[in-house]
PDB file of C-alpha atoms in Angstrom:
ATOM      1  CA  UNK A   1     104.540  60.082  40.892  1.00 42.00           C
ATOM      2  CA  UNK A   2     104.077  63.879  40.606  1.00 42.00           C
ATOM      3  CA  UNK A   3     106.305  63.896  37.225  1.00 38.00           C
ATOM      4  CA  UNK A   4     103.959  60.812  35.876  1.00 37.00           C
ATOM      5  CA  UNK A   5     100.710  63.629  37.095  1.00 38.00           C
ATOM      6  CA  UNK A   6     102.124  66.085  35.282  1.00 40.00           C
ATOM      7  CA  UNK A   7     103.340  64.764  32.261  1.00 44.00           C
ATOM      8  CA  UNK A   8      99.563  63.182  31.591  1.00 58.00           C
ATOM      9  CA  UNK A   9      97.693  66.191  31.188  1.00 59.00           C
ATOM     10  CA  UNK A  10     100.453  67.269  28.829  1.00 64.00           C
ATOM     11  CA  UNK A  11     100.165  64.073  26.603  1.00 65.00           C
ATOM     12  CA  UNK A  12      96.592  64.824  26.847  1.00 63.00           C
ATOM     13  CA  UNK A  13      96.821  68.357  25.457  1.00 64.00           C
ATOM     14  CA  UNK A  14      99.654  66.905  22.417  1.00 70.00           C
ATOM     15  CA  UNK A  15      96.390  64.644  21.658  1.00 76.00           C
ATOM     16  CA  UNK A  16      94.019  67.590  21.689  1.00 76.00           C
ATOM     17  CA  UNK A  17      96.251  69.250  19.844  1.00 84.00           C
ATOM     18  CA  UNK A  18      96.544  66.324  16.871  1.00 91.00           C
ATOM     19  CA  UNK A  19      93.266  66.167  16.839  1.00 92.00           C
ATOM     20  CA  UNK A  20      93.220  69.712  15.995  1.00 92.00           C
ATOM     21  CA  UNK A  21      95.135  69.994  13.464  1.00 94.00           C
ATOM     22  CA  UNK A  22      94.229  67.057  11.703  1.00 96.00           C
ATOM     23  CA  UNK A  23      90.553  68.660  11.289  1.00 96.00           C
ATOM     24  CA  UNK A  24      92.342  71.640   9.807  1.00 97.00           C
ATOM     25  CA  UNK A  25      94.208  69.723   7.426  1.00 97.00           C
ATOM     26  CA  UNK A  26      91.187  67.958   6.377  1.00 98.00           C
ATOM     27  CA  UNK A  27      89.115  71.329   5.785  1.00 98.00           C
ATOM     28  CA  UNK A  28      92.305  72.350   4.024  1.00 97.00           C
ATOM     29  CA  UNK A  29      92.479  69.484   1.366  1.00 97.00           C
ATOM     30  CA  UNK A  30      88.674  69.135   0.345  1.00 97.00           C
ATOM     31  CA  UNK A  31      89.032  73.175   0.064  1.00 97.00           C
ATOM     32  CA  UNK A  32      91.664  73.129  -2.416  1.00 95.00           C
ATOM     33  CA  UNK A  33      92.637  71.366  -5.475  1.00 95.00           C
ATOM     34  CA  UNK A  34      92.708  68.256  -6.788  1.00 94.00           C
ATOM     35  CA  UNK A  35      90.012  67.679  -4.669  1.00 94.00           C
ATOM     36  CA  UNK A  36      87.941  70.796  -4.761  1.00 94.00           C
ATOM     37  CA  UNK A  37      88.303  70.532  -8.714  1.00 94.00           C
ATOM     38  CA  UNK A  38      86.601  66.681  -8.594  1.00 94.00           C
ATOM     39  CA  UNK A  39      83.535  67.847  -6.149  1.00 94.00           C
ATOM     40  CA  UNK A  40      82.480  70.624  -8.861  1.00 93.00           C
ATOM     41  CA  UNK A  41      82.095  67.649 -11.337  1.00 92.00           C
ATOM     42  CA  UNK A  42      80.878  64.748  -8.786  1.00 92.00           C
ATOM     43  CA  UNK A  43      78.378  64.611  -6.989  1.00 93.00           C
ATOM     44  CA  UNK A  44      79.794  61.979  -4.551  1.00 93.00           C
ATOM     45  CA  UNK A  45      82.847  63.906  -4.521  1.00 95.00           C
ATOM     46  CA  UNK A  46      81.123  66.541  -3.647  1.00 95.00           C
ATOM     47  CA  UNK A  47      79.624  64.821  -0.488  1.00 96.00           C
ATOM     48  CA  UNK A  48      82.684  64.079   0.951  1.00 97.00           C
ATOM     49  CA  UNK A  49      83.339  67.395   1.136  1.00 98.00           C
ATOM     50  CA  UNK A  50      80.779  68.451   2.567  1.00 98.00           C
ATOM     51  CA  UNK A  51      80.966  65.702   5.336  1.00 98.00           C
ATOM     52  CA  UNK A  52      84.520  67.436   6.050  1.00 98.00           C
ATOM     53  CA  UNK A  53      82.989  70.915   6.111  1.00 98.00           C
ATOM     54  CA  UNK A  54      79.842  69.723   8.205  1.00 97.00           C
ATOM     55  CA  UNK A  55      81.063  66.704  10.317  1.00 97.00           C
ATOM     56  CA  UNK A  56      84.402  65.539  10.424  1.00 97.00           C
ATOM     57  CA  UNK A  57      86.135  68.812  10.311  1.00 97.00           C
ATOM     58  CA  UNK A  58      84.000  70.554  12.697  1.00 97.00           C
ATOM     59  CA  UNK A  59      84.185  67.502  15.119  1.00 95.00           C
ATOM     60  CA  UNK A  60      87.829  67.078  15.440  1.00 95.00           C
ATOM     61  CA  UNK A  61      88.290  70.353  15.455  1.00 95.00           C
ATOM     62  CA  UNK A  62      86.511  70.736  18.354  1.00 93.00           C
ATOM     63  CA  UNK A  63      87.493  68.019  19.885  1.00 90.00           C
ATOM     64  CA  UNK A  64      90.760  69.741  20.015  1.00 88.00           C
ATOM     65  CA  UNK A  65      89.871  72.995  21.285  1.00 82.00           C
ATOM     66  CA  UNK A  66      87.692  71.641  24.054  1.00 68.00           C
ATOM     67  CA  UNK A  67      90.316  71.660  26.683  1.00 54.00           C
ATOM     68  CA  UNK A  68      91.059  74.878  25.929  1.00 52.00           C
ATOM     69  CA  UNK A  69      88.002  76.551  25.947  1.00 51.00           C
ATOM     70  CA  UNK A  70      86.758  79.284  28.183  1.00 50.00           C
ATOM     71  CA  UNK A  71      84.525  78.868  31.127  1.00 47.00           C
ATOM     72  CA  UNK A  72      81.212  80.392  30.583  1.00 50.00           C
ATOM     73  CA  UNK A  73      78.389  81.818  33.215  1.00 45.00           C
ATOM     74  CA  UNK A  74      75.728  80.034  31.819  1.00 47.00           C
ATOM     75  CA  UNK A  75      73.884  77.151  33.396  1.00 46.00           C
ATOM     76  CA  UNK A  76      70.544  75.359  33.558  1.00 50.00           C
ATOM     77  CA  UNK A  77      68.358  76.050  31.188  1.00 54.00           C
ATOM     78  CA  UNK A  78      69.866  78.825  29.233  1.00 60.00           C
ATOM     79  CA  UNK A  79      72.820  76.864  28.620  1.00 64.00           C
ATOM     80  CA  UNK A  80      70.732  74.054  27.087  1.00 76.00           C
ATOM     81  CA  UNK A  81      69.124  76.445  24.743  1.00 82.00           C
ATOM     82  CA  UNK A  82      72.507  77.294  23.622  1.00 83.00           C
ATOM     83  CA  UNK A  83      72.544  73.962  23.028  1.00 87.00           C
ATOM     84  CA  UNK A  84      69.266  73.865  20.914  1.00 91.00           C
ATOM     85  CA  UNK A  85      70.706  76.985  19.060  1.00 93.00           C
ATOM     86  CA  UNK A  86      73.372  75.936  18.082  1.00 93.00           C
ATOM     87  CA  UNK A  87      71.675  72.419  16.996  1.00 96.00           C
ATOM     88  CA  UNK A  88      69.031  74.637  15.060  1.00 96.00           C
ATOM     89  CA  UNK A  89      71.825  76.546  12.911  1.00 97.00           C
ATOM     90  CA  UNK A  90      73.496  73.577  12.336  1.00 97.00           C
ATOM     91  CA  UNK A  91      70.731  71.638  10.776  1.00 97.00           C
ATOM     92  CA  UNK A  92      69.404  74.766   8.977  1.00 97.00           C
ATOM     93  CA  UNK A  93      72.924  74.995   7.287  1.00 97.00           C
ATOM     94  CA  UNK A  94      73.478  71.637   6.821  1.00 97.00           C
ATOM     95  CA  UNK A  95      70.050  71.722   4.841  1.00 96.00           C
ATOM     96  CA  UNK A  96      70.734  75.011   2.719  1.00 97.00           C
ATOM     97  CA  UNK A  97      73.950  72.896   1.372  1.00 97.00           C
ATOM     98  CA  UNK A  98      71.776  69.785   0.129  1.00 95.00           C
ATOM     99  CA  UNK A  99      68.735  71.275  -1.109  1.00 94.00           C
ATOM    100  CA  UNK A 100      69.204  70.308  -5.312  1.00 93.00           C
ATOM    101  CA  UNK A 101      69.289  74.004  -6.420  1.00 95.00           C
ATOM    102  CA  UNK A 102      71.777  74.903  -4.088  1.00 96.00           C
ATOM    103  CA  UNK A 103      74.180  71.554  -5.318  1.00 95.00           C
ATOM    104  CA  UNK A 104      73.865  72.955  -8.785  1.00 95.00           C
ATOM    105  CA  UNK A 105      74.813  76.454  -8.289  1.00 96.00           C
ATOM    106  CA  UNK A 106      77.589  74.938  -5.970  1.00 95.00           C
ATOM    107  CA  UNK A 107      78.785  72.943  -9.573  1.00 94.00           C
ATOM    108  CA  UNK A 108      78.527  76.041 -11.295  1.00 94.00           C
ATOM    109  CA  UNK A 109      79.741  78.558  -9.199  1.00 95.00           C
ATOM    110  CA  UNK A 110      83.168  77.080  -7.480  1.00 92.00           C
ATOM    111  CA  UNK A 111      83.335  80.706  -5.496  1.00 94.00           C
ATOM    112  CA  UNK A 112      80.285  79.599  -3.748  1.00 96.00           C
ATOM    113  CA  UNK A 113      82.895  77.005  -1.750  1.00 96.00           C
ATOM    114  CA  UNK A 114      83.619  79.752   0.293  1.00 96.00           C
ATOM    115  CA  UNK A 115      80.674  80.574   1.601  1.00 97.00           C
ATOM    116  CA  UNK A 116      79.851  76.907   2.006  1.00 97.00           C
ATOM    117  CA  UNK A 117      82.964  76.568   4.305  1.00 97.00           C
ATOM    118  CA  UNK A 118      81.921  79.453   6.529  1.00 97.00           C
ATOM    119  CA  UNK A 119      78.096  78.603   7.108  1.00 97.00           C
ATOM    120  CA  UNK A 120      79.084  74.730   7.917  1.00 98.00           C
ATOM    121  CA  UNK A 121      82.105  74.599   9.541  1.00 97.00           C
ATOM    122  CA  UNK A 122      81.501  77.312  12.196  1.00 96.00           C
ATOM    123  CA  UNK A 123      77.995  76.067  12.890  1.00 96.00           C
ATOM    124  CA  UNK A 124      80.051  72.456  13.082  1.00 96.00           C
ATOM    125  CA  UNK A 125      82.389  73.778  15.413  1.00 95.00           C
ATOM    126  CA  UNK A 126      79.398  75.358  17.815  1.00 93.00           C
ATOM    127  CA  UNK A 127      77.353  71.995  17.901  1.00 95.00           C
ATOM    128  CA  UNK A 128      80.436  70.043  19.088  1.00 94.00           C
ATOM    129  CA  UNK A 129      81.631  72.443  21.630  1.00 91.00           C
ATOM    130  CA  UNK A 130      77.871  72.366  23.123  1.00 88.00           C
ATOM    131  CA  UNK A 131      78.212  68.437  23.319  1.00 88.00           C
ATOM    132  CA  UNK A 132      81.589  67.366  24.066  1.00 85.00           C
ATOM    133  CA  UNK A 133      83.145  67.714  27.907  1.00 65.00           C
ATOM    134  CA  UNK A 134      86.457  68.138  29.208  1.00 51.00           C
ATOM    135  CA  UNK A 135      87.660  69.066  33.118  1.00 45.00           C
ATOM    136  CA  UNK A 136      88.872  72.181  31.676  1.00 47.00           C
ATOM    137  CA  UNK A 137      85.803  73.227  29.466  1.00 48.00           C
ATOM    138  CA  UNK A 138      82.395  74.605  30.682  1.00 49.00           C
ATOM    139  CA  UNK A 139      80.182  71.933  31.286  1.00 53.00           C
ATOM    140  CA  UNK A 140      78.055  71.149  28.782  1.00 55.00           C
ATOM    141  CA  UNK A 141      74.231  70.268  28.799  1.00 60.00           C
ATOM    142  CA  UNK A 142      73.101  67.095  31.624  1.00 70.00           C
ATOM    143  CA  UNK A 143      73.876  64.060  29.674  1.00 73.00           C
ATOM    144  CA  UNK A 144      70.427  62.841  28.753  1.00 81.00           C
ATOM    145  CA  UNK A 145      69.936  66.144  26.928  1.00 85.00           C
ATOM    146  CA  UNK A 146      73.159  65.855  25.397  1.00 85.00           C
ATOM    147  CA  UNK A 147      72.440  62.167  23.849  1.00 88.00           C
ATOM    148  CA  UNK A 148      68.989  63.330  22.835  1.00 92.00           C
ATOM    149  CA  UNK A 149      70.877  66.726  21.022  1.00 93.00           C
ATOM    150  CA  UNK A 150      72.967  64.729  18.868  1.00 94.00           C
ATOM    151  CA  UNK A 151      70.684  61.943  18.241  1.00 96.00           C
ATOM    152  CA  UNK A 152      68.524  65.117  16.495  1.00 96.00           C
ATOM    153  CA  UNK A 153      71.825  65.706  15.011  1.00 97.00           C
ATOM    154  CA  UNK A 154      72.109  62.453  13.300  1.00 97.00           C
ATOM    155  CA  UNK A 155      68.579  62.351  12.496  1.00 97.00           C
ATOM    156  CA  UNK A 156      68.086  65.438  10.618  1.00 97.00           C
ATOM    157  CA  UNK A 157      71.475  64.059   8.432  1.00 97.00           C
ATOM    158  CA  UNK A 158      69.825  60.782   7.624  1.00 96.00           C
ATOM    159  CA  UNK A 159      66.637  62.357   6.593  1.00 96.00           C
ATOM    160  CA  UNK A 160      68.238  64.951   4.409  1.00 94.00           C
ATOM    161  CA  UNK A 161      70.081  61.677   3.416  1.00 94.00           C
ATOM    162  CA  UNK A 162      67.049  59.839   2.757  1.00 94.00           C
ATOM    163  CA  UNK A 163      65.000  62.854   0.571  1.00 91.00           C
ATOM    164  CA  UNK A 164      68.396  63.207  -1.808  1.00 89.00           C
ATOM    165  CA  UNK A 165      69.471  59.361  -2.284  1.00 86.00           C
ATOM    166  CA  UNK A 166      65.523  58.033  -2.937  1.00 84.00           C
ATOM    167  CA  UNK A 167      64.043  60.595  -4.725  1.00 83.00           C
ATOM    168  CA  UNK A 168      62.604  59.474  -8.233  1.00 80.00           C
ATOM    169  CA  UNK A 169      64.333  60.248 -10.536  1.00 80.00           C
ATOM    170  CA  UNK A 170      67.711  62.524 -10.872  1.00 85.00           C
ATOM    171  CA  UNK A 171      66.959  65.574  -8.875  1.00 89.00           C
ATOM    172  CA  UNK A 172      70.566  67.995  -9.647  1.00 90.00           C
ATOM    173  CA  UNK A 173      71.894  68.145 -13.195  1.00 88.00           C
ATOM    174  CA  UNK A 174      74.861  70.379 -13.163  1.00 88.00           C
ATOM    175  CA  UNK A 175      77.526  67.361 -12.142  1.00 89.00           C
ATOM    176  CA  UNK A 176      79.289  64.777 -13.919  1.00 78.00           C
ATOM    177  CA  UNK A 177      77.191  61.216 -14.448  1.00 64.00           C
ATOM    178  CA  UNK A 178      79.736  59.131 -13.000  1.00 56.00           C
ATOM    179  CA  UNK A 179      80.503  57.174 -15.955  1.00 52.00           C
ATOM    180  CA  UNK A 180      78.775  53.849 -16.079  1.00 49.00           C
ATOM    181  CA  UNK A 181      76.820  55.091 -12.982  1.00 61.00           C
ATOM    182  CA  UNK A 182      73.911  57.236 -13.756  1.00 77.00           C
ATOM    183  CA  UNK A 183      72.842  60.595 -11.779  1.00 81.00           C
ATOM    184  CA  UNK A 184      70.798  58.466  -9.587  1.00 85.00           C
ATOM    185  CA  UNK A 185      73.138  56.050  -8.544  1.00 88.00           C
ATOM    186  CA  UNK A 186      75.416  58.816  -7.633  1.00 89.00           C
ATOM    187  CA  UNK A 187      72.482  60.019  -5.703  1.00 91.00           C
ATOM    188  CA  UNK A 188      72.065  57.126  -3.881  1.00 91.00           C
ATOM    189  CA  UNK A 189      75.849  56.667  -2.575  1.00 93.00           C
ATOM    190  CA  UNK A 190      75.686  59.981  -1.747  1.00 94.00           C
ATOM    191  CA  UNK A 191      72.724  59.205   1.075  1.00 95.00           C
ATOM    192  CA  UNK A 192      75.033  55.837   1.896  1.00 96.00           C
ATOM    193  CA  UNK A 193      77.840  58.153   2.487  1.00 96.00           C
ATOM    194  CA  UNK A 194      75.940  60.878   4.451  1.00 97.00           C
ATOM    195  CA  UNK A 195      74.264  58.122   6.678  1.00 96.00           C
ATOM    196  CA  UNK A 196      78.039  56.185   7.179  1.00 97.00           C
ATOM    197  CA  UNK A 197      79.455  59.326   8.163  1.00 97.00           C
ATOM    198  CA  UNK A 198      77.145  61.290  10.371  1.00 97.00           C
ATOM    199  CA  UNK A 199      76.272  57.613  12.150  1.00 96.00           C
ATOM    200  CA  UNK A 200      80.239  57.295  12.683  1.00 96.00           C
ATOM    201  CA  UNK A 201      80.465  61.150  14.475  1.00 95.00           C
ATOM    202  CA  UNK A 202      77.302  61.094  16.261  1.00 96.00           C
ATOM    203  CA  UNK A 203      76.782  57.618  17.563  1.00 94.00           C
ATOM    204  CA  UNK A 204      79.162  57.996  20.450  1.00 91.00           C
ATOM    205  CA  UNK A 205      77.604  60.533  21.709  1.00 90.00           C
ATOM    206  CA  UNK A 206      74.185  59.231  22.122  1.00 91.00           C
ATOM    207  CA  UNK A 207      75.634  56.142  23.840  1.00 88.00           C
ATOM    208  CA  UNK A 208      78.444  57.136  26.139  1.00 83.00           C
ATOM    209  CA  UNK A 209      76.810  60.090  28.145  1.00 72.00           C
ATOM    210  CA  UNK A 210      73.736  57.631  28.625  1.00 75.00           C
ATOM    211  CA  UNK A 211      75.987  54.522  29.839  1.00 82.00           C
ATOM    212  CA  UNK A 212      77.805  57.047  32.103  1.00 74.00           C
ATOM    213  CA  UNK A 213      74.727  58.804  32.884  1.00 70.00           C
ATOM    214  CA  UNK A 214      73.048  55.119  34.125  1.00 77.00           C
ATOM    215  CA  UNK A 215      76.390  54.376  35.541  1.00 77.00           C
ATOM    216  CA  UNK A 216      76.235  57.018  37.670  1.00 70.00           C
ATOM    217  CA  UNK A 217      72.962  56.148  38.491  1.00 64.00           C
ATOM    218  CA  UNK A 218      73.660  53.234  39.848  1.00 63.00           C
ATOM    219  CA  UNK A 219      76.639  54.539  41.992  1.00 60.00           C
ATOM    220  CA  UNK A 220      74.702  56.802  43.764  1.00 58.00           C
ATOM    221  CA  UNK A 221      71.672  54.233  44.491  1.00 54.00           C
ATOM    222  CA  UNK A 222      74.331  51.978  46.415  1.00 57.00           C
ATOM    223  CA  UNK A 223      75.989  55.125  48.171  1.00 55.00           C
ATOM    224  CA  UNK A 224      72.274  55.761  49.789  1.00 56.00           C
ATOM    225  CA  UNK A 225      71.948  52.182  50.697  1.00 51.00           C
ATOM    226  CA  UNK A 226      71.639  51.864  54.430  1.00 52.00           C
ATOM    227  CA  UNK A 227      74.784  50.321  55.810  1.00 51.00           C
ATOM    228  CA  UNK A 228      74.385  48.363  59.551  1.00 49.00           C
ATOM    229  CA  UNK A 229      77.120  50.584  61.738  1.00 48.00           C
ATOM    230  CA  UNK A 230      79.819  48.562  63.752  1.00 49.00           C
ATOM    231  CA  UNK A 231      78.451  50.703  66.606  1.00 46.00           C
ATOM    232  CA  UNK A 232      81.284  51.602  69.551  1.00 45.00           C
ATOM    233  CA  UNK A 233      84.513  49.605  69.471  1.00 47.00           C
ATOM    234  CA  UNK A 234      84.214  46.683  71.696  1.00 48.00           C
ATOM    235  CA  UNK A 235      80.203  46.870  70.857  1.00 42.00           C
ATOM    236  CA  UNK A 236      80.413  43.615  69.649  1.00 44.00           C
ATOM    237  CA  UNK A 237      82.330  41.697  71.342  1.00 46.00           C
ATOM    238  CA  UNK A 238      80.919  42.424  74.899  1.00 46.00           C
ATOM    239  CA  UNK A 239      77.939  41.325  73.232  1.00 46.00           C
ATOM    240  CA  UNK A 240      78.812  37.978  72.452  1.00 47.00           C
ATOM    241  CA  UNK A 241      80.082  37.314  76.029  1.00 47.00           C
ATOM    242  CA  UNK A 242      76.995  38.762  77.505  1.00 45.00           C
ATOM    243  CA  UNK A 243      75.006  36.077  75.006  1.00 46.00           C
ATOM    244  CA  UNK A 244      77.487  33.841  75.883  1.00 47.00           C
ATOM    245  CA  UNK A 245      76.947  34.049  79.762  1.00 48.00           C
ATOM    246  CA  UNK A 246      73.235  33.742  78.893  1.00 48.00           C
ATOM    247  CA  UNK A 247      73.247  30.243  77.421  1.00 47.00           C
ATOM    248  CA  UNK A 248      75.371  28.760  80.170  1.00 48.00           C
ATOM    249  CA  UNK A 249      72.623  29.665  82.922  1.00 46.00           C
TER     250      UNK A 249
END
């Protein structure tokens, strides 16, 4: 038994670890070429990096890291505006990267990869170690507050989604028009893949910390239930031969 306790939290730490270094990887391969050559000349290639840099990296990655993570002082309220801080420079970031002047120096400037790596996937990395839990990490915001943090998450990435894929007309002009496909179209998959991916990374964590959250709920309404005490041992059985004697007379 102790050698099954012991080797769980190890498998549990060769998981975190995966995890890890899978985000790594993935930073690693949309950073470099082929693929960092394709997302200066497509736009949808380009999107899929920066769901790497902004979403899937940052969340694995963190993921990871979680059950290593120092315990912090903080609690209450100034640990849920961490929380909103880190939420805030995400989104802000996250925005800089899509605005249509910023996708077109990003075409024309390759060096400005760099600095599009830094301000996402840091950011990234803060937002998910605000929201996810471990037994070994600081505890993170109460979970309502936690569902409603990365619902704003999502949110703010399908309306960024939303202004790029349906504006009229073609709205960056430094990338490639996708062959058949015109500018547009390419603008349009992009806000398909942006709302796929940040539904996919988010979307557990709205719903699992409010099922355990009303779960919990629950399990302390029946612990304050009122339970009927046996009383003293033998209570209840003198009692029935006192009723007993009662209905024979």
């Amino acid at each position: 038994m102790d050698t099954e306790l012991t080797a769980d939290p190890r498998r549990r730490g060769v998981r975190s670890g995966a995890l890890a270094v899978l985000g790594l990887a993935l930073v690693v391969a949309v950073m470099v070429p082929p693929l960092a050559t394709i997302a200066r000349r497509n736009l949808v290639a380009e999107s899929i990096q920066f769901c790497v840099l902004a979403m899937v990296g940052p969340a694995l990655i963190a993921l990871g890291a979680q059950r290593s993570r120092p315990s912090r002082g903080r609690a209450g309220w100034p640990l849920l505006a961490g929380t909103v801080l880190a939420l805030g420079a995400w989104i802000g970031a996250c925005l800089v990267w899509r605005l249509p002047p910023v996708l077109d120096a990003l075409a024309r400037h390759p060096a400005l990869a760099a600095a599009e790596l830094v301000t996402l996937l840091l950011p990234g990395i803060g937002l998910w170690l605000e929201l996810v839990s471990s037994p070994r990490s600081a505890p993170g915001p109460a979970r309502p507050w936690r569902a409603l943090i990365a619902a704003l998450a999502m949110w703010s990435m399908w309306i960024i989604a939303y202004l790029l894929g349906f504006a009229r007309g073609s709205v960056v002009h430094a990338y490639d028009a996708g062959g058949s496909l015109g500018m547009v179209n390419d603008q349009e998959i992009t806000a398909v893949l942006l709302w796929l991916v940040s539904t996919f990374c988010f979307a557990p964590l709205i719903f699992v910390p409010v099922l355990a959250w009303l779960r919990e709920g629950a399990d302390s309404d029946e612990d304050t239930t009122p339970r009927v005490s046996g009383g003293v041992r033998g209570w209840t059985k003198g009692t029935g031969r006192t009723s007993a004697g009662q209905a024979r007379r």
